[in-house]
Structures are given as C-alpha cells and as structure tokens.
Amino acid sequence: MLFDLGAEICRQAEANHDLEAPNGAPNVYGLCVDPDAKYPAQSWARNELCAEMAGQVLAATETTSSALAFIYYELAKSPTLQQQLLQELMTADTDEELESLKLLDSCIKEGLRFRPPVALTGSRLVPLGGLEVCGHYLPEGTVITTQSLSMSRQRPDLFPDYDTYNPQRWLQEDGKSAERKRLLVPFGVGSRRCPGGNMAVYQMRMILYHTIRAFDIRPAPQTTPEKMEPFEANGYRSRHDRCDLMFLPRARGSAHSRIENAY
C-alpha cells in the first residue's frame, strides 16, 4: 500500500514535469531525478525511487500527526493547562507571532520529549579502529544509533518527573535550562538532523493555534489512560493505535470570559 502511494506520487510528478511551482521552488521528486543535483539519484531503480517518495510522505505526515495526538490528549486531560494555553493564544493576532508564544512552544517541546514520534535517529557505523563511549568499547563496523526518549529519562537531576507531561519545565530559567534543551533531540543533531524538523514545529504551532482557539478539547469516553498507554514502534503510538477526542466549538466571543472564569 505504501509502495503504491510512492508509485502514484512518481506518476503525478512525471505528468506535471513541465509545470513550474508559483514560487519557482523545486519539489522533492525533481531533486531526486535532477542530473545536476549535488547527489543525483537518477541511477536509482524505479522501485527505489517510489520507495523514497513514499518515505518522504510518511516522514512528513505520520510523525507530526502522532506527536499532535499525544499533545491534544494531554491538553484534553488538563483543562487548566488548556485554558492557560488558550489565554496565551488569544494574545496573537497573526500566524507570524506564534514563534514568540512561550507556553505554546513548551507544550510542543514537552510532547516531543514525552512521546517522541520517532524513537531512533539515523544509524551510523563505528569507524575503523573502534570507538570508546563512556567506558564501553564499540568494535569498528558496529551499527549504532541514539534514542531521543532515553535522553531525559537518564537525567532525573534535570527531569525529576520525567514520566509526566509537564510543559512548565521548559519555562524554568535556571542553571539547568540550557542542559535540558541540549537533551531535547527529537529530530537528531548535526549534519544528519531531520531536514523537516523546523517545518514540523511550524505546522504544529499553526495547527494548535487554530484548533485550541476554535475548540474546547476533551477526551472521548472510550479514550482511557489504559488505551493511551504508549508502545514503541520506532516511535510512540497509543496502545490501541487511535486517540479519540471531542472537539467542542467554543462560543464565539466568549474565549476571554471563559479564561477568566477558569482561575
């Protein structure tokens, strides 16, 4: 099914090959088949190209939706936190102001720390001669990777309640805040960092901004803590692979009064 999606993307891209984007920007398919690209992939077999296109779509959609599902669930469980976030969101009049909203940013950071949609970063090979890491010798040629979930859970001095969704931790300005931020690596680090990381955060800001302002979010009766217990499958998903929530329209013009009544 996923491969069929990749094949369909290739067919659509080829059918629209002569059409230029309004802003002149290239698309991913075009970059993969461009003979003048820095790393041309025109030697790929057809099935390899289709698999790459399917992977690009999966990486750009499934990860963001999984992260948002857990963030929505945590906000639905905590009406007070949701109201605090709503109050902050009501101070922004345009999408361009979202980057300065600290609680919104903290809710996203904590969601990516608490339930990262991608558990493992890209794998690497230990170089010739082997490598010693924290007193452990790794032979050359060993495939290694890092796991973003473990980063905070191995430092209870920085994350004392590491198994709790607590966005407030990212609002603390103390001697440990810089180290906390350094251990938040949901997109990896370095030259192989996920190229779509910034886009994903931007999308989450936009989606949360518009949905929280428009809807009061509550857990559906069938969405229990047991069903939302996560399991790891190179990322975190709910135990029953779904997150049913109720999105109740907010009364027009009543957001500010509802916030005041919440305190």
mmCIF file of C-alpha atoms in Angstrom, residues 77-236:
data_model
loop_
_atom_site.group_PDB
_atom_site.id
_atom_site.type_symbol
_atom_site.label_atom_id
_atom_site.label_comp_id
_atom_site.label_asym_id
_atom_site.label_seq_id
_atom_site.Cartn_x
_atom_site.Cartn_y
_atom_site.Cartn_z
ATOM 1 C CA LYS A 77 -6.781 15.723 30.270
ATOM 2 C CA SER A 78 -5.772 19.058 31.819
ATOM 3 C CA PRO A 79 -8.474 21.753 31.396
ATOM 4 C CA THR A 80 -6.383 24.223 33.403
ATOM 5 C CA LEU A 81 -3.368 23.842 31.109
ATOM 6 C CA GLN A 82 -5.619 24.074 28.067
ATOM 7 C CA GLN A 83 -7.139 27.311 29.374
ATOM 8 C CA GLN A 84 -3.698 28.757 30.089
ATOM 9 C CA LEU A 85 -2.648 27.942 26.546
ATOM 10 C CA LEU A 86 -5.845 29.460 25.167
ATOM 11 C CA GLN A 87 -5.176 32.656 27.090
ATOM 12 C CA GLU A 88 -1.718 32.901 25.524
ATOM 13 C CA LEU A 89 -3.004 32.089 22.032
ATOM 14 C CA MET A 90 -5.601 34.860 22.258
ATOM 15 C CA THR A 91 -2.772 37.414 22.523
ATOM 16 C CA ALA A 92 -1.571 36.563 19.000
ATOM 17 C CA ASP A 93 -3.428 38.065 16.062
ATOM 18 C CA THR A 94 -1.332 36.657 13.225
ATOM 19 C CA ASP A 95 0.472 33.416 12.444
ATOM 20 C CA GLU A 96 3.774 35.300 12.405
ATOM 21 C CA GLU A 97 3.508 35.933 16.165
ATOM 22 C CA LEU A 98 3.364 32.256 17.098
ATOM 23 C CA GLU A 99 7.113 31.827 17.474
ATOM 24 C CA SER A 100 7.110 34.172 20.479
ATOM 25 C CA LEU A 101 4.416 32.257 22.416
ATOM 26 C CA LYS A 102 6.369 30.529 25.176
ATOM 27 C CA LEU A 103 3.714 28.178 26.557
ATOM 28 C CA LEU A 104 2.793 27.010 23.057
ATOM 29 C CA ASP A 105 6.452 26.300 22.378
ATOM 30 C CA SER A 106 6.759 24.487 25.714
ATOM 31 C CA CYS A 107 3.728 22.276 25.023
ATOM 32 C CA ILE A 108 5.282 21.201 21.722
ATOM 33 C CA LYS A 109 8.740 20.628 23.212
ATOM 34 C CA GLU A 110 7.295 18.555 26.039
ATOM 35 C CA GLY A 111 5.206 16.499 23.643
ATOM 36 C CA LEU A 112 8.288 15.700 21.565
ATOM 37 C CA ARG A 113 10.231 14.809 24.720
ATOM 38 C CA PHE A 114 7.488 12.816 26.453
ATOM 39 C CA ARG A 115 6.197 10.833 23.470
ATOM 40 C CA PRO A 116 8.648 11.280 20.556
ATOM 41 C CA PRO A 117 7.082 10.135 17.267
ATOM 42 C CA VAL A 118 10.492 8.860 16.117
ATOM 43 C CA ALA A 119 12.362 6.964 18.805
ATOM 44 C CA LEU A 120 15.623 6.367 16.944
ATOM 45 C CA THR A 121 17.784 8.754 14.962
ATOM 46 C CA GLY A 122 19.666 7.634 11.854
ATOM 47 C CA SER A 123 22.102 4.769 12.351
ATOM 48 C CA ARG A 124 25.871 5.081 11.952
ATOM 49 C CA LEU A 125 28.829 2.713 11.609
ATOM 50 C CA VAL A 126 31.620 2.795 14.164
ATOM 51 C CA PRO A 127 34.763 3.920 12.258
ATOM 52 C CA LEU A 128 37.976 1.965 11.762
ATOM 53 C CA GLY A 129 39.785 1.261 14.998
ATOM 54 C CA GLY A 130 36.622 1.142 17.068
ATOM 55 C CA LEU A 131 35.274 3.711 19.488
ATOM 56 C CA GLU A 132 35.060 4.060 23.253
ATOM 57 C CA VAL A 133 31.937 5.720 24.645
ATOM 58 C CA CYS A 134 31.521 6.254 28.392
ATOM 59 C CA GLY A 135 33.902 3.405 29.153
ATOM 60 C CA HIS A 136 32.322 0.966 26.691
ATOM 61 C CA TYR A 137 34.318 -0.225 23.678
ATOM 62 C CA LEU A 138 32.428 -0.499 20.378
ATOM 63 C CA PRO A 139 34.186 -2.515 17.629
ATOM 64 C CA GLU A 140 34.571 -0.987 14.191
ATOM 65 C CA GLY A 141 31.679 -1.662 11.845
ATOM 66 C CA THR A 142 29.117 -1.823 14.669
ATOM 67 C CA VAL A 143 25.794 -0.212 13.760
ATOM 68 C CA ILE A 144 24.894 2.344 16.423
ATOM 69 C CA THR A 145 22.150 4.893 16.953
ATOM 70 C CA THR A 146 20.731 7.117 19.683
ATOM 71 C CA GLN A 147 17.270 7.173 21.208
ATOM 72 C CA SER A 148 15.708 10.547 21.949
ATOM 73 C CA LEU A 149 13.298 9.092 24.519
ATOM 74 C CA SER A 150 16.132 7.952 26.786
ATOM 75 C CA MET A 151 17.939 11.279 26.852
ATOM 76 C CA SER A 152 15.743 12.904 29.508
ATOM 77 C CA ARG A 153 14.962 9.681 31.372
ATOM 78 C CA GLN A 154 18.644 9.126 32.133
ATOM 79 C CA ARG A 155 18.924 12.526 33.820
ATOM 80 C CA PRO A 156 16.496 12.674 36.767
ATOM 81 C CA ASP A 157 18.527 15.589 38.105
ATOM 82 C CA LEU A 158 17.288 17.636 35.136
ATOM 83 C CA PHE A 159 13.916 15.921 34.683
ATOM 84 C CA PRO A 160 12.769 14.765 38.161
ATOM 85 C CA ASP A 161 9.265 13.975 36.869
ATOM 86 C CA TYR A 162 10.460 12.633 33.526
ATOM 87 C CA ASP A 163 7.474 10.315 33.064
ATOM 88 C CA THR A 164 4.984 13.182 33.358
ATOM 89 C CA TYR A 165 3.843 15.628 30.676
ATOM 90 C CA ASN A 166 4.918 18.940 32.209
ATOM 91 C CA PRO A 167 5.384 21.859 29.772
ATOM 92 C CA GLN A 168 6.231 24.172 32.673
ATOM 93 C CA ARG A 169 9.698 22.620 32.869
ATOM 94 C CA TRP A 170 10.661 24.458 29.660
ATOM 95 C CA LEU A 171 9.617 27.804 31.144
ATOM 96 C CA GLN A 172 12.064 27.480 34.033
ATOM 97 C CA GLU A 173 15.086 29.718 33.671
ATOM 98 C CA ASP A 174 17.713 28.279 35.982
ATOM 99 C CA GLY A 175 21.224 26.912 35.802
ATOM 100 C CA LYS A 176 19.916 23.687 34.267
ATOM 101 C CA SER A 177 17.719 25.069 31.475
ATOM 102 C CA ALA A 178 20.483 25.065 28.839
ATOM 103 C CA GLU A 179 21.338 21.431 29.595
ATOM 104 C CA ARG A 180 17.658 20.438 29.399
ATOM 105 C CA LYS A 181 17.376 21.978 25.954
ATOM 106 C CA ARG A 182 20.565 20.218 24.842
ATOM 107 C CA LEU A 183 18.997 16.847 25.671
ATOM 108 C CA LEU A 184 15.884 17.518 23.594
ATOM 109 C CA VAL A 185 16.785 15.893 20.282
ATOM 110 C CA PRO A 186 13.562 14.628 18.633
ATOM 111 C CA PHE A 187 14.960 15.462 15.185
ATOM 112 C CA GLY A 188 18.506 14.279 15.793
ATOM 113 C CA VAL A 189 21.586 16.515 15.750
ATOM 114 C CA GLY A 190 24.357 17.521 13.399
ATOM 115 C CA SER A 191 24.509 17.325 9.627
ATOM 116 C CA ARG A 192 22.088 14.376 9.531
ATOM 117 C CA ARG A 193 19.415 16.134 11.572
ATOM 118 C CA CYS A 194 15.912 15.718 10.144
ATOM 119 C CA PRO A 195 15.627 18.350 7.372
ATOM 120 C CA GLY A 196 11.907 18.701 8.058
ATOM 121 C CA GLY A 197 12.241 19.455 11.771
ATOM 122 C CA ASN A 198 11.617 23.189 11.509
ATOM 123 C CA MET A 199 8.682 22.634 9.178
ATOM 124 C CA ALA A 200 7.148 20.115 11.601
ATOM 125 C CA VAL A 201 7.346 22.525 14.539
ATOM 126 C CA TYR A 202 5.885 25.312 12.400
ATOM 127 C CA GLN A 203 2.994 23.064 11.371
ATOM 128 C CA MET A 204 2.297 22.072 14.976
ATOM 129 C CA ARG A 205 2.268 25.712 16.067
ATOM 130 C CA MET A 206 -0.184 26.601 13.321
ATOM 131 C CA ILE A 207 -2.489 23.640 13.934
ATOM 132 C CA LEU A 208 -2.552 24.034 17.721
ATOM 133 C CA TYR A 209 -3.076 27.784 17.407
ATOM 134 C CA HIS A 210 -6.161 27.479 15.241
ATOM 135 C CA THR A 211 -7.704 24.398 16.855
ATOM 136 C CA ILE A 212 -7.306 25.437 20.504
ATOM 137 C CA ARG A 213 -8.764 28.862 19.763
ATOM 138 C CA ALA A 214 -11.731 27.275 17.997
ATOM 139 C CA PHE A 215 -12.412 24.192 20.127
ATOM 140 C CA ASP A 216 -12.567 23.024 23.712
ATOM 141 C CA ILE A 217 -10.892 19.608 23.563
ATOM 142 C CA ARG A 218 -11.937 16.779 25.872
ATOM 143 C CA PRO A 219 -11.221 13.047 25.985
ATOM 144 C CA ALA A 220 -13.893 10.877 24.394
ATOM 145 C CA PRO A 221 -15.478 8.327 26.781
ATOM 146 C CA GLN A 222 -13.685 5.447 25.064
ATOM 147 C CA THR A 223 -10.276 7.133 25.357
ATOM 148 C CA THR A 224 -8.967 5.809 28.655
ATOM 149 C CA PRO A 225 -5.460 6.006 30.151
ATOM 150 C CA GLU A 226 -5.116 2.271 29.521
ATOM 151 C CA LYS A 227 -5.880 2.681 25.813
ATOM 152 C CA MET A 228 -3.478 5.612 25.552
ATOM 153 C CA GLU A 229 -0.681 3.674 27.208
ATOM 154 C CA PRO A 230 2.099 4.004 24.635
ATOM 155 C CA PHE A 231 4.110 1.328 22.971
ATOM 156 C CA GLU A 232 7.278 1.839 20.997
ATOM 157 C CA ALA A 233 7.477 1.038 17.312
ATOM 158 C CA ASN A 234 10.409 3.243 16.334
ATOM 159 C CA GLY A 235 8.244 5.981 17.781
ATOM 160 C CA TYR A 236 5.369 6.214 20.194
#
